[in-house]
Amino acid sequence: MITILIAGDHIADNERISASIIGGTELTTCVICARSGIEAQRVIESRIEPIDLFIVSIKLRDQSGYRLAEFIRKDHRYRDTPILFVTNSSPSLAGFSEMTTYQSYKKHHYISLPITRIDVQSKLGLYLEQIISNQGKRNSAERAVQIKHSKGETLLVVQEILFAEVQNKNCRIITLSGCYEVLNKGLKDIIFMISDDYFLRCHKSFALNIRQLKGIEKAERRIWNASFPSAQEPCLISSTYLPKIMEVYRDFSRTSMTFPAE
């Protein structure tokens, strides 16, 4: 799934851009719209799953689009993430050296006002192949992450991670080969460290690996148990996260599986 954040004051322009994006690709696309720079910053700071493309209006109600771009680049996750600036001026015109500088980088370009479907789709096309390639690398089952835990350091293969649980400000990572306790790390930190689209939060205290999920059983009114191979410890799924878990699992497996009714 491709995730795109649009930051712009005008609802109509945001809707045209969103419709052009969704209509221009067969890939599953999540479009998030923010109507100010501050709102966009809050989305970026609170979001665990990575954003693949930013579309930013040059003139926001509370700050310039360039300032928001600087904020985005300070987050090391987004140093190379493409940014499309929305402007009613051409970067080729005199007096727009700042925009020309931005465009000189491969990760920056612009969309001209008024919004047209062909312009949006052509600019998206510049980065689509790279976005898909980056997602493939991020979600590779063979990818490994280095973790520091209570007994030292270990290189964990993402494929072998079953789930993670936060306990008393520490986080336990349960894998096919054993359990590792990471000190002074919250669940959000672990999800960010693993950085895999199939490793998802499923409860306020748990995150699970969709690749290893074998089944779900209802435990209580709003709680389900996830089952994994070679794991006897419980991993809980709350009703808040169950729909997302179901959606991603189906997308991953492309096979039928019986899930409990919500």
mmCIF file of N, CA, C and O in Angstrom, residues 106-158:
data_model
loop_
_atom_site.group_PDB
_atom_site.id
_atom_site.type_symbol
_atom_site.label_atom_id
_atom_site.label_comp_id
_atom_site.label_asym_id
_atom_site.label_seq_id
_atom_site.Cartn_x
_atom_site.Cartn_y
_atom_site.Cartn_z
ATOM 1 N N LYS A 106 16.511 15.255 -7.151
ATOM 2 C CA LYS A 106 15.639 14.246 -7.736
ATOM 3 C C LYS A 106 14.415 13.976 -6.876
ATOM 4 O O LYS A 106 13.424 13.451 -7.362
ATOM 5 N N LYS A 107 14.485 14.314 -5.607
ATOM 6 C CA LYS A 107 13.385 14.011 -4.702
ATOM 7 C C LYS A 107 12.411 15.181 -4.555
ATOM 8 O O LYS A 107 11.590 15.187 -3.656
ATOM 9 N N HIS A 108 12.514 16.184 -5.404
ATOM 10 C CA HIS A 108 11.591 17.313 -5.357
ATOM 11 C C HIS A 108 11.078 17.631 -6.757
ATOM 12 O O HIS A 108 11.821 17.549 -7.726
ATOM 13 N N HIS A 109 9.815 17.987 -6.830
ATOM 14 C CA HIS A 109 9.252 18.468 -8.089
ATOM 15 C C HIS A 109 8.047 19.327 -7.746
ATOM 16 O O HIS A 109 7.839 19.661 -6.568
ATOM 17 N N TYR A 110 7.271 19.723 -8.728
ATOM 18 C CA TYR A 110 6.149 20.605 -8.448
ATOM 19 C C TYR A 110 4.928 20.232 -9.280
ATOM 20 O O TYR A 110 5.029 19.605 -10.340
ATOM 21 N N ILE A 111 3.762 20.583 -8.761
ATOM 22 C CA ILE A 111 2.485 20.460 -9.456
ATOM 23 C C ILE A 111 1.939 21.868 -9.633
ATOM 24 O O ILE A 111 1.908 22.647 -8.682
ATOM 25 N N SER A 112 1.523 22.198 -10.837
ATOM 26 C CA SER A 112 1.059 23.553 -11.127
ATOM 27 C C SER A 112 -0.443 23.686 -10.907
ATOM 28 O O SER A 112 -1.213 22.765 -11.176
ATOM 29 N N LEU A 113 -0.838 24.849 -10.397
ATOM 30 C CA LEU A 113 -2.249 25.202 -10.302
ATOM 31 C C LEU A 113 -2.689 25.856 -11.607
ATOM 32 O O LEU A 113 -1.904 26.573 -12.227
ATOM 33 N N PRO A 114 -3.924 25.655 -12.052
ATOM 34 C CA PRO A 114 -4.951 24.802 -11.443
ATOM 35 C C PRO A 114 -4.617 23.314 -11.602
ATOM 36 O O PRO A 114 -3.932 22.926 -12.544
ATOM 37 N N ILE A 115 -5.114 22.509 -10.670
ATOM 38 C CA ILE A 115 -4.821 21.086 -10.645
ATOM 39 C C ILE A 115 -5.422 20.388 -11.859
ATOM 40 O O ILE A 115 -6.595 20.579 -12.184
ATOM 41 N N THR A 116 -4.608 19.590 -12.540
ATOM 42 C CA THR A 116 -5.114 18.755 -13.631
ATOM 43 C C THR A 116 -4.706 17.312 -13.373
ATOM 44 O O THR A 116 -3.636 17.047 -12.809
ATOM 45 N N ARG A 117 -5.548 16.394 -13.780
ATOM 46 C CA ARG A 117 -5.290 14.973 -13.545
ATOM 47 C C ARG A 117 -3.985 14.528 -14.203
ATOM 48 O O ARG A 117 -3.187 13.808 -13.602
ATOM 49 N N ILE A 118 -3.752 14.972 -15.433
ATOM 50 C CA ILE A 118 -2.567 14.510 -16.157
ATOM 51 C C ILE A 118 -1.282 15.005 -15.497
ATOM 52 O O ILE A 118 -0.271 14.297 -15.458
ATOM 53 N N ASP A 119 -1.308 16.223 -14.941
ATOM 54 C CA ASP A 119 -0.122 16.757 -14.268
ATOM 55 C C ASP A 119 0.178 15.962 -13.002
ATOM 56 O O ASP A 119 1.319 15.555 -12.752
ATOM 57 N N VAL A 120 -0.854 15.722 -12.192
ATOM 58 C CA VAL A 120 -0.665 14.967 -10.948
ATOM 59 C C VAL A 120 -0.160 13.561 -11.237
ATOM 60 O O VAL A 120 0.806 13.084 -10.626
ATOM 61 N N GLN A 121 -0.786 12.890 -12.188
ATOM 62 C CA GLN A 121 -0.412 11.511 -12.479
ATOM 63 C C GLN A 121 0.981 11.407 -13.084
ATOM 64 O O GLN A 121 1.719 10.457 -12.803
ATOM 65 N N SER A 122 1.362 12.386 -13.902
ATOM 66 C CA SER A 122 2.707 12.345 -14.494
ATOM 67 C C SER A 122 3.777 12.555 -13.431
ATOM 68 O O SER A 122 4.836 11.914 -13.463
ATOM 69 N N LYS A 123 3.511 13.440 -12.453
ATOM 70 C CA LYS A 123 4.486 13.678 -11.384
ATOM 71 C C LYS A 123 4.555 12.479 -10.435
ATOM 72 O O LYS A 123 5.635 12.112 -9.962
ATOM 73 N N LEU A 124 3.415 11.865 -10.157
ATOM 74 C CA LEU A 124 3.417 10.641 -9.345
ATOM 75 C C LEU A 124 4.224 9.553 -10.043
ATOM 76 O O LEU A 124 4.984 8.813 -9.408
ATOM 77 N N GLY A 125 4.084 9.481 -11.365
ATOM 78 C CA GLY A 125 4.797 8.468 -12.136
ATOM 79 C C GLY A 125 6.307 8.588 -12.047
ATOM 80 O O GLY A 125 7.030 7.601 -12.213
ATOM 81 N N LEU A 126 6.807 9.797 -11.768
ATOM 82 C CA LEU A 126 8.250 9.996 -11.640
ATOM 83 C C LEU A 126 8.831 9.191 -10.480
ATOM 84 O O LEU A 126 9.997 8.796 -10.508
ATOM 85 N N TYR A 127 8.010 8.957 -9.453
ATOM 86 C CA TYR A 127 8.512 8.354 -8.220
ATOM 87 C C TYR A 127 7.913 6.988 -7.912
ATOM 88 O O TYR A 127 8.357 6.322 -6.981
ATOM 89 N N LEU A 128 6.913 6.575 -8.678
ATOM 90 C CA LEU A 128 6.172 5.361 -8.340
ATOM 91 C C LEU A 128 7.068 4.123 -8.323
ATOM 92 O O LEU A 128 6.999 3.305 -7.397
ATOM 93 N N GLU A 129 7.913 3.996 -9.326
ATOM 94 C CA GLU A 129 8.785 2.823 -9.399
ATOM 95 C C GLU A 129 9.722 2.755 -8.197
ATOM 96 O O GLU A 129 9.928 1.688 -7.612
ATOM 97 N N GLN A 130 10.279 3.909 -7.802
ATOM 98 C CA GLN A 130 11.188 3.936 -6.662
ATOM 99 C C GLN A 130 10.452 3.653 -5.360
ATOM 100 O O GLN A 130 10.975 2.970 -4.470
ATOM 101 N N ILE A 131 9.228 4.171 -5.229
ATOM 102 C CA ILE A 131 8.426 3.913 -4.033
ATOM 103 C C ILE A 131 8.171 2.418 -3.877
ATOM 104 O O ILE A 131 8.329 1.845 -2.794
ATOM 105 N N ILE A 132 7.782 1.775 -4.970
ATOM 106 C CA ILE A 132 7.508 0.336 -4.935
ATOM 107 C C ILE A 132 8.784 -0.439 -4.601
ATOM 108 O O ILE A 132 8.767 -1.399 -3.827
ATOM 109 N N SER A 133 9.907 -0.004 -5.185
ATOM 110 C CA SER A 133 11.189 -0.660 -4.910
ATOM 111 C C SER A 133 11.568 -0.529 -3.436
ATOM 112 O O SER A 133 12.005 -1.496 -2.805
ATOM 113 N N ASN A 134 11.379 0.670 -2.874
ATOM 114 C CA ASN A 134 11.704 0.893 -1.462
ATOM 115 C C ASN A 134 10.835 0.037 -0.554
ATOM 116 O O ASN A 134 11.309 -0.501 0.454
ATOM 117 N N GLN A 135 9.558 -0.087 -0.904
ATOM 118 C CA GLN A 135 8.667 -0.920 -0.103
ATOM 119 C C GLN A 135 9.092 -2.377 -0.158
ATOM 120 O O GLN A 135 9.029 -3.097 0.837
ATOM 121 N N GLY A 136 9.531 -2.810 -1.341
ATOM 122 C CA GLY A 136 9.985 -4.188 -1.481
ATOM 123 C C GLY A 136 11.185 -4.481 -0.595
ATOM 124 O O GLY A 136 11.271 -5.535 0.039
ATOM 125 N N LYS A 137 12.125 -3.530 -0.537
ATOM 126 C CA LYS A 137 13.300 -3.704 0.317
ATOM 127 C C LYS A 137 12.898 -3.699 1.784
ATOM 128 O O LYS A 137 13.401 -4.481 2.587
ATOM 129 N N ARG A 138 11.978 -2.779 2.143
ATOM 130 C CA ARG A 138 11.551 -2.660 3.533
ATOM 131 C C ARG A 138 10.825 -3.910 4.000
ATOM 132 O O ARG A 138 10.938 -4.316 5.157
ATOM 133 N N ASN A 139 10.073 -4.528 3.091
ATOM 134 C CA ASN A 139 9.244 -5.671 3.464
ATOM 135 C C ASN A 139 9.865 -7.013 3.109
ATOM 136 O O ASN A 139 9.192 -8.038 3.158
ATOM 137 N N SER A 140 11.137 -7.013 2.742
ATOM 138 C CA SER A 140 11.799 -8.267 2.412
ATOM 139 C C SER A 140 11.861 -9.174 3.637
ATOM 140 O O SER A 140 12.289 -8.759 4.721
ATOM 141 N N ALA A 141 11.416 -10.412 3.462
ATOM 142 C CA ALA A 141 11.411 -11.359 4.581
ATOM 143 C C ALA A 141 12.826 -11.683 5.049
ATOM 144 O O ALA A 141 13.038 -12.078 6.190
ATOM 145 N N GLU A 142 13.823 -11.521 4.163
ATOM 146 C CA GLU A 142 15.201 -11.840 4.524
ATOM 147 C C GLU A 142 15.887 -10.689 5.264
ATOM 148 O O GLU A 142 16.997 -10.849 5.771
ATOM 149 N N ARG A 143 15.252 -9.530 5.307
ATOM 150 C CA ARG A 143 15.874 -8.375 5.956
ATOM 151 C C ARG A 143 16.044 -8.631 7.450
ATOM 152 O O ARG A 143 15.209 -9.270 8.085
ATOM 153 N N ALA A 144 17.133 -8.133 8.004
ATOM 154 C CA ALA A 144 17.406 -8.319 9.429
ATOM 155 C C ALA A 144 17.639 -6.968 10.096
ATOM 156 O O ALA A 144 18.047 -6.002 9.448
ATOM 157 N N VAL A 145 17.359 -6.905 11.387
ATOM 158 C CA VAL A 145 17.575 -5.681 12.159
ATOM 159 C C VAL A 145 18.446 -6.000 13.367
ATOM 160 O O VAL A 145 18.318 -7.055 13.983
ATOM 161 N N GLN A 146 19.339 -5.079 13.673
ATOM 162 C CA GLN A 146 20.222 -5.232 14.826
ATOM 163 C C GLN A 146 19.533 -4.654 16.056
ATOM 164 O O GLN A 146 19.107 -3.505 16.049
ATOM 165 N N ILE A 147 19.392 -5.451 17.110
ATOM 166 C CA ILE A 147 18.765 -4.943 18.326
ATOM 167 C C ILE A 147 19.714 -5.096 19.514
ATOM 168 O O ILE A 147 20.481 -6.053 19.605
ATOM 169 N N LYS A 148 19.655 -4.118 20.405
ATOM 170 C CA LYS A 148 20.374 -4.194 21.671
ATOM 171 C C LYS A 148 19.377 -4.628 22.736
ATOM 172 O O LYS A 148 18.327 -4.002 22.895
ATOM 173 N N HIS A 149 19.706 -5.686 23.456
ATOM 174 C CA HIS A 149 18.787 -6.207 24.465
ATOM 175 C C HIS A 149 19.527 -6.456 25.769
ATOM 176 O O HIS A 149 20.726 -6.147 25.893
ATOM 177 N N SER A 150 18.829 -7.004 26.746
ATOM 178 C CA SER A 150 19.383 -7.144 28.095
ATOM 179 C C SER A 150 20.595 -8.070 28.162
ATOM 180 O O SER A 150 21.378 -8.005 29.110
ATOM 181 N N LYS A 151 20.781 -8.920 27.153
ATOM 182 C CA LYS A 151 21.901 -9.864 27.171
ATOM 183 C C LYS A 151 22.956 -9.566 26.112
ATOM 184 O O LYS A 151 23.871 -10.364 25.906
ATOM 185 N N GLY A 152 22.816 -8.438 25.418
ATOM 186 C CA GLY A 152 23.806 -8.088 24.405
ATOM 187 C C GLY A 152 23.167 -7.544 23.146
ATOM 188 O O GLY A 152 22.188 -6.795 23.204
ATOM 189 N N GLU A 153 23.703 -7.924 22.001
ATOM 190 C CA GLU A 153 23.178 -7.501 20.709
ATOM 191 C C GLU A 153 22.925 -8.722 19.835
ATOM 192 O O GLU A 153 23.689 -9.687 19.869
ATOM 193 N N THR A 154 21.851 -8.647 19.038
ATOM 194 C CA THR A 154 21.486 -9.764 18.170
ATOM 195 C C THR A 154 20.954 -9.230 16.853
ATOM 196 O O THR A 154 20.253 -8.221 16.818
ATOM 197 N N LEU A 155 21.302 -9.915 15.772
ATOM 198 C CA LEU A 155 20.762 -9.595 14.458
ATOM 199 C C LEU A 155 19.535 -10.473 14.237
ATOM 200 O O LEU A 155 19.651 -11.692 14.105
ATOM 201 N N LEU A 156 18.352 -9.848 14.230
ATOM 202 C CA LEU A 156 17.106 -10.594 14.094
ATOM 203 C C LEU A 156 16.595 -10.530 12.658
ATOM 204 O O LEU A 156 16.467 -9.445 12.085
ATOM 205 N N VAL A 157 16.289 -11.689 12.096
ATOM 206 C CA VAL A 157 15.645 -11.742 10.785
ATOM 207 C C VAL A 157 14.173 -11.384 10.985
ATOM 208 O O VAL A 157 13.484 -11.978 11.821
ATOM 209 N N VAL A 158 13.692 -10.410 10.232
ATOM 210 C CA VAL A 158 12.319 -9.929 10.399
ATOM 211 C C VAL A 158 11.312 -11.063 10.245
ATOM 212 O O VAL A 158 10.318 -11.136 10.971
#
